[in-house]
Amino acid sequence: MAYLVLARKHRPRTFSEMVGQEHVVQALENALTSQRLHHAYLFTGTRGVGKTTVSRILAKSLNCQGPDGQGGITAAPCGTCQACLDIDGGRFVDYTELDAASNRGVDEVQALLEQAVYKPVQGRFKVFMIDEVHMLTGHAFNAMLKTLEEPPEYLKFVLATTDPQKVPVTVLSRCLQFNLRPMAPETVLEHLTRVLQSEAVPAEPQALRLIARGARGSMRDALSLTDQAIAFGNGELTEGGVRQMLGSVDRGHVYRLIEALARGDGRTVVETTEGLRRDGFSAASTLEEMTAVLQGMAVLQAVPARAEAVDAADPDAAETARLAAAMPPDETQLLYSLCLHGRGELGLAPDEYAALTMVLLRLLAFKPADAKTTHGEAAAEKKTLNEAVAPATAPATAPATAVVPVPPPVPSSAAARVQAAPPAVEDSRESAAPTSPAAPHAPGVPSGHRLPVREEGRFGPAAAAEPVLAPTPAANVLAMPVRVQPPPGARDAARDAPPTPIEPSEDGDFWFTTVTELVAAEAISALARELALQSQLVARDVDQWLLRVERESLNQAGSRDKLQAALANVGHAVRLAIEIGSVADSPARRNKQAADARQREAEEAIRSDPDVQSMMRDWDARIVPGSLRPA
């Protein structure tokens, strides 16, 4: 007798034998039991998850005659009557399977539909099963639309596809759609264990776990790999033989790599990668295994309670839990992202193992210098470093924003007046610049004089520091107007002109206060925040507010809904309406006006300061435009 492969020998013949598709089985069983039968079914899902199997079981349920020949429509076909045996054997005349991948034209579909006018010969129903239906041409779909919508009462359509996106919506709307899910590795493992027990084939649990992961959710692929592994192992399945057959990397290498990356041990990483090259393991397979392990680590780090439920019989699960406790969560996420994107770089490099080495060493390049210690020590050391060492790390050679010849020091009161200026609400697009630390003593500068420097901060260039003047003996200096020479390329006079004052109104004050509170609480962000800042409250009703914006790009449904939800959270459950027009009073304009007023006050305070005027008169000093910032 010819050998029958496991995928065909152990194909489910009833709904109760199906695994991993309970949501589909339950719906079909209830429909068959209550006799609520649709005329067209569409089964979608990846390869090997049971689309054709469900179709054949459904055909048997519709045509089963029972062991005594008196049966009816049932959710549990007997499997012994002539109809069930013929459908399992592929010779039932009223059950037709059409492969749309090779019969995709309108002629083949018309030939199938010509049989629809004839009643069943043996069974109760004719069942037309079209596999890979998305491969049909547009004309073929159009030819079957009318029959698919209103078929004879004795005709049922069953469509199957791996790509439902390519099926026209006119077909989708005429069918009941069921999505068969990819099967979890645990489900595949349990089914393989039962199959091999019935076949009396010895198998190691780790070997079956490798096959379950290698099947990638397809039960047919798992059974085919099992057939291959039985032949490779001469009748038995061992972990080493299955790993060699699949070409998968031993997870011991993967655990060694992850542990070395957690310790920051670059030497071990390089040596392990060279060992993978000598053993002939695939670089892509290595990254795949690392991605799977890192995903399990991230889950255990996010949900620590799951670590208590780790399967003690699975050594991989215990090792994953140990590494999850050894690596910080942020490094786990970074390494997962690097491995995921590194697979695309393997084909670009001249040597895939060199690309693998670079992908792994990239984490060490991004790892903080203090991350090699324990988590608690690293956090404390980093905090101390930021607080105590950061001022000393300012670049001493940064270019000065204003080089001013300094006379004998005199008391300065302008800096104190600028520092005491009350803060105003800033525009969301403006951020306060960090205060620059004092510059070190520069050669050629008298002792006690300091040069202002511009610090390149961690997140961008810092604002220029104002000159720091040491006290000098009192001098009688008369205030006098000083003319400041503008540098080349000065700003346009129109831009320096004071803006048109905003006329305050009750709606404007209310909207400014509300938006300021939302921004301060970070209740809105991105486009929703810009919509609130750039808009003017035109009118308020009990349940509707009207806003006006100048730019059409701000009038988006998503931004409006987010702003509307944020207002509802603070007690304003209203519906927002937006119009396009000229805006005279908005929170952004008020913030800009307040910021400009503070800037003018700071500049006027510096220019009118007697000490500054003395330096400008006696030493030909000048104020660098744009270097003043209100405190």
XYZ file of C-alpha atoms in Angstrom:
631
model
C 0.000 0.000 0.000
C 1.341 3.429 -0.925
C 2.426 5.671 1.960
C -0.007 8.468 2.779
C 1.623 11.627 4.104
C 0.688 12.790 7.590
C -0.996 15.976 6.341
C -3.523 13.901 4.380
C -3.755 10.921 6.707
C -4.577 13.075 9.733
C -6.778 15.640 7.975
C -9.785 16.381 10.256
C -13.006 14.742 9.068
C -15.391 16.350 11.554
C -15.609 19.726 13.231
C -14.673 18.154 16.572
C -11.298 17.053 15.156
C -10.313 20.558 14.044
C -7.826 22.435 16.238
C -7.097 26.124 16.553
C -10.219 27.375 14.747
C -12.865 27.229 17.484
C -14.419 30.563 16.457
C -15.225 29.213 12.962
C -16.317 25.792 14.153
C -18.721 27.226 16.719
C -20.426 29.509 14.174
C -20.854 26.712 11.608
C -22.075 24.171 14.142
C -24.708 26.588 15.476
C -25.851 27.428 11.940
C -26.162 23.752 10.991
C -27.981 22.866 14.201
C -30.519 25.703 13.825
C -30.812 25.202 10.026
C -29.872 28.877 9.420
C -27.768 28.218 6.330
C -26.306 30.926 4.135
C -25.899 30.342 0.418
C -22.236 31.525 0.202
C -19.283 31.197 2.579
C -15.843 32.776 2.269
C -12.946 31.293 4.262
C -9.749 33.357 4.459
C -6.401 32.669 6.069
C -2.793 31.758 5.407
C -1.742 28.422 3.898
C -2.360 25.225 5.798
C -4.851 26.462 8.407
C -7.853 24.396 7.237
C -9.808 26.284 4.562
C -10.291 23.276 2.265
C -10.837 20.991 5.253
C -13.670 23.179 6.585
C -15.221 23.205 3.119
C -15.280 19.409 2.893
C -16.653 18.989 6.412
C -19.378 21.539 5.611
C -20.266 19.615 2.425
C -20.514 16.381 4.422
C -22.683 18.070 7.048
C -25.096 19.256 4.343
C -25.298 15.887 2.568
C -24.784 13.328 5.352
C -27.382 10.506 5.187
C -26.524 8.871 8.500
C -25.494 5.259 9.099
C -29.074 4.111 8.484
C -29.623 6.324 5.449
C -32.266 8.413 7.233
C -30.095 11.242 8.529
C -30.470 14.929 7.815
C -28.425 18.099 7.977
C -26.139 17.754 10.974
C -23.172 19.428 12.623
C -21.567 16.017 13.240
C -21.424 13.997 9.985
C -21.266 10.257 10.520
C -18.323 9.626 8.184
C -19.655 6.170 7.281
C -22.488 6.871 4.824
C -21.878 6.849 1.088
C -21.975 10.643 0.790
C -19.361 11.145 3.532
C -17.071 8.482 2.094
C -17.352 9.877 -1.424
C -16.626 13.453 -0.306
C -13.559 12.288 1.652
C -12.430 10.336 -1.382
C -12.999 13.223 -3.796
C -15.541 11.437 -5.952
C -18.870 12.915 -4.834
C -20.612 14.124 -7.975
C -22.476 16.971 -6.238
C -19.322 18.404 -4.642
C -17.124 20.293 -7.122
C -13.759 21.834 -6.285
C -12.373 24.422 -8.726
C -8.779 25.596 -8.473
C -8.969 29.264 -9.474
C -5.182 29.487 -9.743
C -5.254 27.336 -12.897
C -8.887 27.900 -13.970
C -9.162 31.638 -13.627
C -10.868 32.669 -16.855
C -14.493 33.477 -17.587
C -14.921 30.302 -19.654
C -14.079 28.025 -16.726
C -16.462 29.896 -14.420
C -19.268 29.750 -16.986
C -18.746 26.008 -17.399
C -19.097 25.634 -13.621
C -22.205 27.794 -13.452
C -23.872 25.781 -16.221
C -24.107 22.903 -13.755
C -26.068 25.094 -11.341
C -29.319 24.651 -13.278
C -29.350 20.910 -12.543
C -30.504 19.591 -9.198
C -28.259 17.345 -7.084
C -27.878 13.771 -8.248
C -26.936 12.029 -4.982
C -27.057 14.564 -2.168
C -29.348 17.272 -0.878
C -27.152 20.160 -1.994
C -24.730 20.969 -4.729
C -21.591 22.538 -3.252
C -19.239 24.576 -5.459
C -15.893 25.090 -3.760
C -13.588 27.647 -5.486
C -10.089 27.629 -4.008
C -7.785 30.687 -4.295
C -10.755 32.669 -5.545
C -8.750 35.910 -5.608
C -6.929 34.578 -8.703
C -10.058 34.853 -10.873
C -10.095 37.558 -13.520
C -12.416 40.532 -13.333
C -14.667 39.138 -16.063
C -14.885 35.810 -14.224
C -15.996 37.577 -11.050
C -18.622 39.523 -12.970
C -19.900 36.331 -14.604
C -20.626 34.677 -11.255
C -22.074 37.691 -9.405
C -25.744 37.093 -10.264
C -25.676 33.386 -9.487
C -23.690 34.057 -6.309
C -26.296 36.565 -5.135
C -29.426 34.467 -5.867
C -28.453 30.813 -6.335
C -31.022 27.989 -6.428
C -32.038 26.727 -2.994
C -30.091 23.500 -3.527
C -26.781 25.272 -4.359
C -24.151 26.419 -1.874
C -20.964 28.352 -2.695
C -17.778 27.944 -0.636
C -14.914 30.306 -1.533
C -11.404 30.126 -0.099
C -8.540 32.601 -0.440
C -5.240 33.535 1.131
C -5.549 37.179 0.008
C -9.033 38.582 0.655
C -7.856 42.092 -0.248
C -7.915 41.097 -3.925
C -11.496 39.847 -3.825
C -13.956 42.480 -5.125
C -16.264 44.000 -2.536
C -19.236 42.948 -4.681
C -18.266 39.338 -3.937
C -17.444 39.962 -0.286
C -20.844 41.530 0.324
C -22.592 38.357 -0.917
C -20.739 35.974 1.423
C -20.404 35.136 5.075
C -16.700 35.703 5.757
C -14.713 33.615 8.261
C -11.065 34.350 8.969
C -9.081 31.247 9.927
C -6.263 32.308 12.211
C -2.645 31.120 12.162
C -2.163 28.545 14.900
C -0.108 29.206 17.994
C 3.069 27.099 18.443
C 1.545 25.567 21.579
C -1.509 24.379 19.592
C 0.711 22.894 16.875
C 2.884 21.210 19.516
C -0.100 19.517 21.172
C -1.449 18.260 17.846
C 1.959 16.924 16.729
C 2.311 15.079 20.019
C -1.019 13.310 19.472
C -0.211 12.488 15.848
C 3.200 10.981 16.664
C 1.728 8.994 19.533
C -0.809 7.477 17.147
C 2.004 6.776 14.668
C 4.215 5.286 17.425
C 7.138 7.525 16.452
C 9.483 8.524 19.327
C 10.122 12.250 19.497
C 11.936 14.601 21.874
C 9.832 17.531 23.159
C 12.442 20.088 22.092
C 12.400 18.656 18.550
C 8.632 19.127 18.366
C 8.979 22.696 19.700
C 11.405 23.484 16.882
C 8.968 22.115 14.294
C 6.043 24.006 15.878
C 7.961 27.293 15.667
C 9.221 26.528 12.157
C 5.665 25.902 10.895
C 4.808 29.602 11.421
C 1.155 28.978 12.213
C 0.451 26.399 9.473
C -0.611 22.933 10.621
C 0.000 21.470 7.167
C 3.556 22.833 7.178
C 4.085 21.339 10.637
C 2.952 17.888 9.503
C 5.087 18.137 6.348
C 8.140 19.088 8.419
C 7.377 16.165 10.726
C 7.359 13.807 7.738
C 10.704 15.218 6.670
C 12.144 14.953 10.175
C 11.039 11.287 10.479
C 12.857 10.493 7.239
C 15.913 12.533 8.303
C 16.094 10.851 11.721
C 15.394 7.351 10.404
C 12.152 6.935 12.298
C 12.771 9.141 15.336
C 12.843 12.862 16.056
C 15.768 14.298 18.029
C 16.495 17.921 18.793
C 19.900 17.862 17.118
C 18.583 16.184 13.978
C 15.617 18.553 13.628
C 17.824 21.586 14.245
C 20.273 20.393 11.608
C 17.436 19.673 9.178
C 15.845 23.100 9.666
C 19.195 24.902 9.657
C 18.096 26.824 12.734
C 20.613 28.240 15.172
C 21.058 26.540 18.507
C 19.457 28.848 21.037
C 22.492 28.376 23.241
C 24.361 30.664 20.827
C 21.481 33.146 20.938
C 21.425 33.182 24.750
C 25.197 33.656 24.819
C 24.919 36.632 22.457
C 22.136 38.315 24.423
C 23.930 37.791 27.731
C 27.143 39.246 26.287
C 25.231 42.263 24.979
C 23.658 42.771 28.399
C 27.143 42.799 29.978
C 28.612 44.962 27.229
C 31.101 42.203 26.348
C 32.008 42.928 22.728
C 34.697 40.252 22.615
C 32.238 37.445 23.350
C 29.829 38.846 20.739
C 32.506 38.771 18.026
C 33.770 35.317 19.024
C 30.250 33.855 19.046
C 29.547 35.336 15.617
C 32.740 33.792 14.279
C 31.634 30.453 15.740
C 28.335 30.733 13.860
C 30.319 31.320 10.657
C 32.447 28.217 11.259
C 29.375 26.079 11.981
C 27.644 27.334 8.834
C 24.540 28.709 10.566
C 22.504 31.299 8.722
C 22.847 34.929 9.845
C 19.182 35.531 9.048
C 18.192 32.531 11.172
C 20.276 33.910 14.031
C 18.454 37.225 13.943
C 15.094 35.452 13.739
C 15.870 33.380 16.827
C 17.126 36.460 18.682
C 13.950 38.338 17.777
C 11.802 35.506 19.155
C 13.779 35.369 22.411
C 13.739 39.159 22.836
C 9.996 39.230 22.270
C 9.548 36.725 25.086
C 11.879 38.771 27.312
C 9.915 41.960 26.640
C 6.652 40.246 27.589
C 8.120 38.990 30.867
C 9.522 42.454 31.636
C 6.188 44.131 30.967
C 4.136 41.468 32.801
C 6.332 40.070 35.618
C 3.482 37.829 36.807
C 3.924 35.670 33.704
C 7.410 34.672 34.893
C 5.783 32.611 37.663
C 3.833 30.614 35.060
C 6.909 29.630 33.028
C 6.826 26.013 31.907
C 9.472 24.228 33.954
C 9.710 21.521 31.303
C 10.751 24.040 28.675
C 14.410 25.047 29.217
C 14.049 27.851 26.689
C 11.353 29.513 28.815
C 13.525 29.391 31.951
C 16.525 30.838 30.114
C 14.369 33.599 28.630
C 13.121 34.516 32.110
C 16.715 34.690 33.402
C 17.820 37.002 30.596
C 14.716 39.177 31.063
C 15.893 39.910 34.593
C 19.464 40.606 33.431
C 18.769 43.144 30.660
C 16.997 46.502 31.183
C 13.671 46.828 29.346
C 14.836 49.774 27.225
C 17.850 47.819 25.957
C 15.589 44.852 25.191
C 13.369 47.056 23.041
C 16.381 48.629 21.315
C 17.989 45.267 20.568
C 14.684 43.888 19.259
C 14.374 46.825 16.875
C 17.998 46.465 15.728
C 17.566 42.741 15.035
C 14.296 43.332 13.201
C 15.754 45.988 10.920
C 19.108 44.223 10.667
C 17.572 41.402 8.626
C 17.036 43.848 5.791
C 20.712 44.860 5.906
C 22.078 41.331 5.464
C 21.530 41.390 1.708
C 23.185 44.803 1.358
C 26.487 43.823 2.968
C 29.153 41.904 1.008
C 29.346 39.372 3.879
C 26.216 38.483 5.857
C 28.253 37.536 8.942
C 29.963 40.928 8.894
C 26.512 42.507 8.701
C 25.381 40.328 11.619
C 28.380 41.444 13.675
C 27.649 45.102 12.942
C 23.999 44.699 13.905
C 24.974 43.242 17.279
C 27.783 45.709 17.958
C 25.399 48.567 17.207
C 23.751 48.053 20.586
C 27.116 48.386 22.322
C 27.671 51.653 20.454
C 24.314 52.984 21.655
C 24.599 51.554 25.176
C 25.134 54.274 27.817
C 28.536 54.242 29.452
C 27.030 53.528 32.872
C 24.706 50.762 31.622
C 27.350 48.074 32.210
C 26.732 48.253 35.967
C 23.695 46.989 37.785
C 20.398 48.779 37.255
C 20.352 50.556 40.607
C 24.007 51.620 40.453
C 23.581 52.760 36.861
C 20.596 54.941 37.673
C 22.293 56.514 40.686
C 25.560 57.072 38.822
C 23.778 58.579 35.827
C 21.781 60.939 38.027
C 24.904 62.059 39.885
C 26.744 62.519 36.609
C 23.992 64.684 35.152
C 23.761 66.874 38.229
C 27.416 67.282 39.169
C 29.463 66.816 36.015
C 27.255 68.402 33.391
C 28.331 72.035 34.120
C 31.969 71.044 33.780
C 31.438 69.455 30.387
C 30.535 72.683 28.615
C 32.881 73.215 25.654
C 35.501 75.754 26.604
C 36.254 76.662 23.009
C 32.695 77.571 21.993
C 32.461 80.832 20.051
C 31.496 83.861 22.124
C 28.323 85.660 21.208
C 29.554 89.079 22.315
C 33.151 90.149 22.893
C 33.019 93.389 24.842
C 36.077 95.319 26.027
C 35.454 95.813 29.747
C 36.513 98.888 31.698
C 37.204 98.725 35.416
C 34.237 96.827 36.840
C 31.189 98.771 37.939
C 27.986 97.584 39.644
C 25.380 96.312 37.262
C 21.665 96.591 37.893
C 20.380 95.746 34.394
C 20.945 92.020 34.780
C 18.962 91.989 38.005
C 16.080 93.838 36.376
C 16.007 91.403 33.465
C 16.196 88.426 35.822
C 13.258 89.682 37.851
C 10.959 89.968 34.833
C 7.820 87.875 35.485
C 7.413 84.865 33.192
C 4.543 84.815 30.729
C 2.782 81.952 28.956
C 4.986 80.922 26.047
C 3.853 79.847 22.620
C 3.869 76.041 22.281
C 6.370 76.319 19.461
C 8.908 78.189 21.624
C 11.042 76.467 24.225
C 13.108 78.093 26.914
C 16.867 77.865 26.321
C 18.946 76.350 29.110
C 21.151 78.717 31.057
C 24.753 78.547 29.915
C 27.327 77.824 32.614
C 30.045 80.329 33.341
C 32.910 80.261 30.863
C 36.376 79.297 32.073
C 39.135 81.869 32.329
C 40.456 82.656 28.839
C 44.048 83.589 28.078
C 44.663 87.275 27.555
C 41.664 88.418 29.564
C 42.229 90.292 32.829
C 41.462 88.351 35.984
C 37.894 88.742 37.143
C 36.477 89.249 33.629
C 34.439 86.493 32.014
C 33.589 85.938 28.395
C 30.058 84.712 27.551
C 29.933 81.480 25.578
C 27.236 79.608 23.704
C 26.846 76.087 25.023
C 25.889 73.310 22.606
C 23.477 71.445 24.877
C 22.374 67.872 24.654
C 19.146 68.681 22.828
C 20.283 71.657 20.783
C 22.244 74.887 21.005
C 21.759 76.775 24.213
C 20.920 80.457 24.332
C 23.695 82.973 24.488
C 24.728 84.063 27.946
C 24.663 87.731 28.886
C 27.981 89.361 29.821
C 28.799 88.941 33.506
C 30.377 92.073 34.937
C 32.449 92.175 38.086
C 31.878 95.082 40.482
C 34.017 98.196 40.003
C 34.411 101.447 41.917
C 31.458 103.750 41.595
C 31.615 106.277 38.764
C 29.416 109.181 37.807
C 27.978 108.111 34.473
C 25.281 110.143 32.769
C 22.575 108.342 30.857
C 22.615 109.243 27.201
C 21.084 107.771 24.059
C 23.444 105.412 22.286
C 23.212 104.513 18.654
C 23.655 100.815 17.970
C 25.062 100.066 14.551
C 23.081 97.228 12.897
C 25.186 94.368 11.516
C 25.092 93.357 7.848
C 21.881 91.544 6.957
C 19.858 93.028 9.831
C 16.211 92.185 10.149
C 13.671 93.982 8.113
C 12.177 96.987 9.859
C 8.695 95.672 9.327
C 9.491 92.527 11.318
C 10.828 94.590 14.242
C 7.760 96.773 14.298
C 5.486 96.133 17.303
C 2.494 93.932 16.420
C -1.024 95.236 16.334
C -2.420 95.165 19.881
C -5.071 92.535 20.555
C -8.405 93.881 21.703
C -9.394 91.806 24.743
C -12.821 90.209 24.818
C -14.697 87.862 27.127
C -14.556 84.961 24.649
C -10.902 85.619 23.919
C -9.948 85.645 27.608
C -11.958 82.480 28.256
C -10.446 80.624 25.283
C -6.905 81.720 26.190
C -7.326 80.498 29.767
C -8.841 77.178 28.677
C -6.166 76.443 26.059
C -3.373 77.424 28.443
C -4.660 74.934 31.009
C -4.918 72.160 28.394
C -1.366 72.805 27.147
C 0.063 72.967 30.673
C -1.621 69.658 31.561
C -0.405 68.093 28.272
C -3.974 67.112 27.492
C -3.466 68.001 23.809
C -0.478 67.585 21.545
C 0.658 67.807 17.931
C -2.013 69.061 15.507
C -4.725 69.246 18.167
C -2.547 71.616 20.204
C -1.790 73.754 17.142
C -5.480 73.914 16.314
C -6.251 75.192 19.818
C -3.402 77.733 19.832
C -3.998 79.115 16.339
C -7.797 79.374 16.566
C -10.124 82.145 17.722
C -13.298 81.433 19.686
C -15.938 83.249 17.648
C -19.115 82.162 19.402
C -20.264 79.928 22.243
C -23.580 78.141 22.519
C -24.848 75.670 25.098
C -23.600 72.591 23.237
C -21.566 74.023 20.344
C -18.565 76.350 20.007
C -17.450 77.988 16.774
C -13.689 78.336 16.146
C -12.002 80.234 13.331
C -8.582 79.387 11.845
C -6.618 80.941 9.008
C -5.053 77.800 7.564
C -7.057 75.030 5.955
C -4.458 72.452 7.075
C -5.574 72.904 10.693
C -9.176 72.013 9.844
C -8.877 68.236 10.135
C -11.412 65.870 11.643
C -8.850 63.995 13.742
C -7.457 67.158 15.347
C -10.954 68.513 15.988
C -12.065 65.260 17.646
C -9.000 65.151 19.919
C -9.487 68.778 20.978
C -13.191 68.126 21.527
C -12.399 65.106 23.741
C -9.845 67.107 25.758
C -12.425 69.857 26.368
C -14.956 67.266 27.501
C -12.457 65.917 30.047
C -12.197 69.354 31.691
C -15.950 69.880 31.843
C -16.775 71.434 28.455
C -18.814 68.732 26.708
C -19.460 70.652 23.510
C -19.287 70.030 19.778
C -16.713 72.087 17.867
C -17.400 73.732 14.518
C -14.512 75.277 12.542
C -14.558 77.969 9.879
C -11.779 79.469 7.765
C -11.170 83.196 8.057
C -9.040 85.991 9.463
C -7.982 85.482 13.095
C -7.524 88.564 15.259
C -7.271 87.048 18.742
C -5.821 83.568 19.385
C -3.794 82.044 22.228
C -0.748 81.889 19.950
C -1.026 85.608 19.129
C -1.357 86.444 22.819
C 1.663 84.322 23.687
C 3.657 85.971 20.904
C 2.616 89.432 22.062
C 3.619 88.656 25.650
C 6.955 87.204 24.534
C 7.680 90.248 22.336
C 6.835 92.588 25.200
C 9.234 90.781 27.499
C 11.923 90.879 24.818
C 11.498 94.624 24.303
C 11.623 95.240 28.055
C 14.827 93.238 28.356
C 16.486 95.051 25.432
C 15.390 98.452 26.734
C 16.699 97.616 30.208
C 20.117 96.718 28.803
C 20.349 99.745 26.496
C 19.341 102.206 29.215
C 21.673 100.732 31.814
C 24.371 103.295 32.767
C 27.121 100.669 32.856
C 26.306 99.418 29.358
C 26.161 102.988 28.022
C 29.535 103.729 29.566
C 31.131 100.750 27.829
C 29.541 101.657 24.515
C 30.737 105.265 24.784
C 34.235 104.736 26.135
C 35.177 101.392 24.583
C 33.199 101.430 21.346
C 31.324 98.315 22.484
C 28.114 97.210 20.827
C 25.252 94.864 21.610
C 25.081 91.856 19.318
C 21.528 91.700 17.909
C 19.666 88.581 18.944
C 21.981 87.865 21.890
C 19.589 89.160 24.561
C 17.037 86.825 26.080
C 14.627 87.735 28.882
C 15.086 85.624 32.019
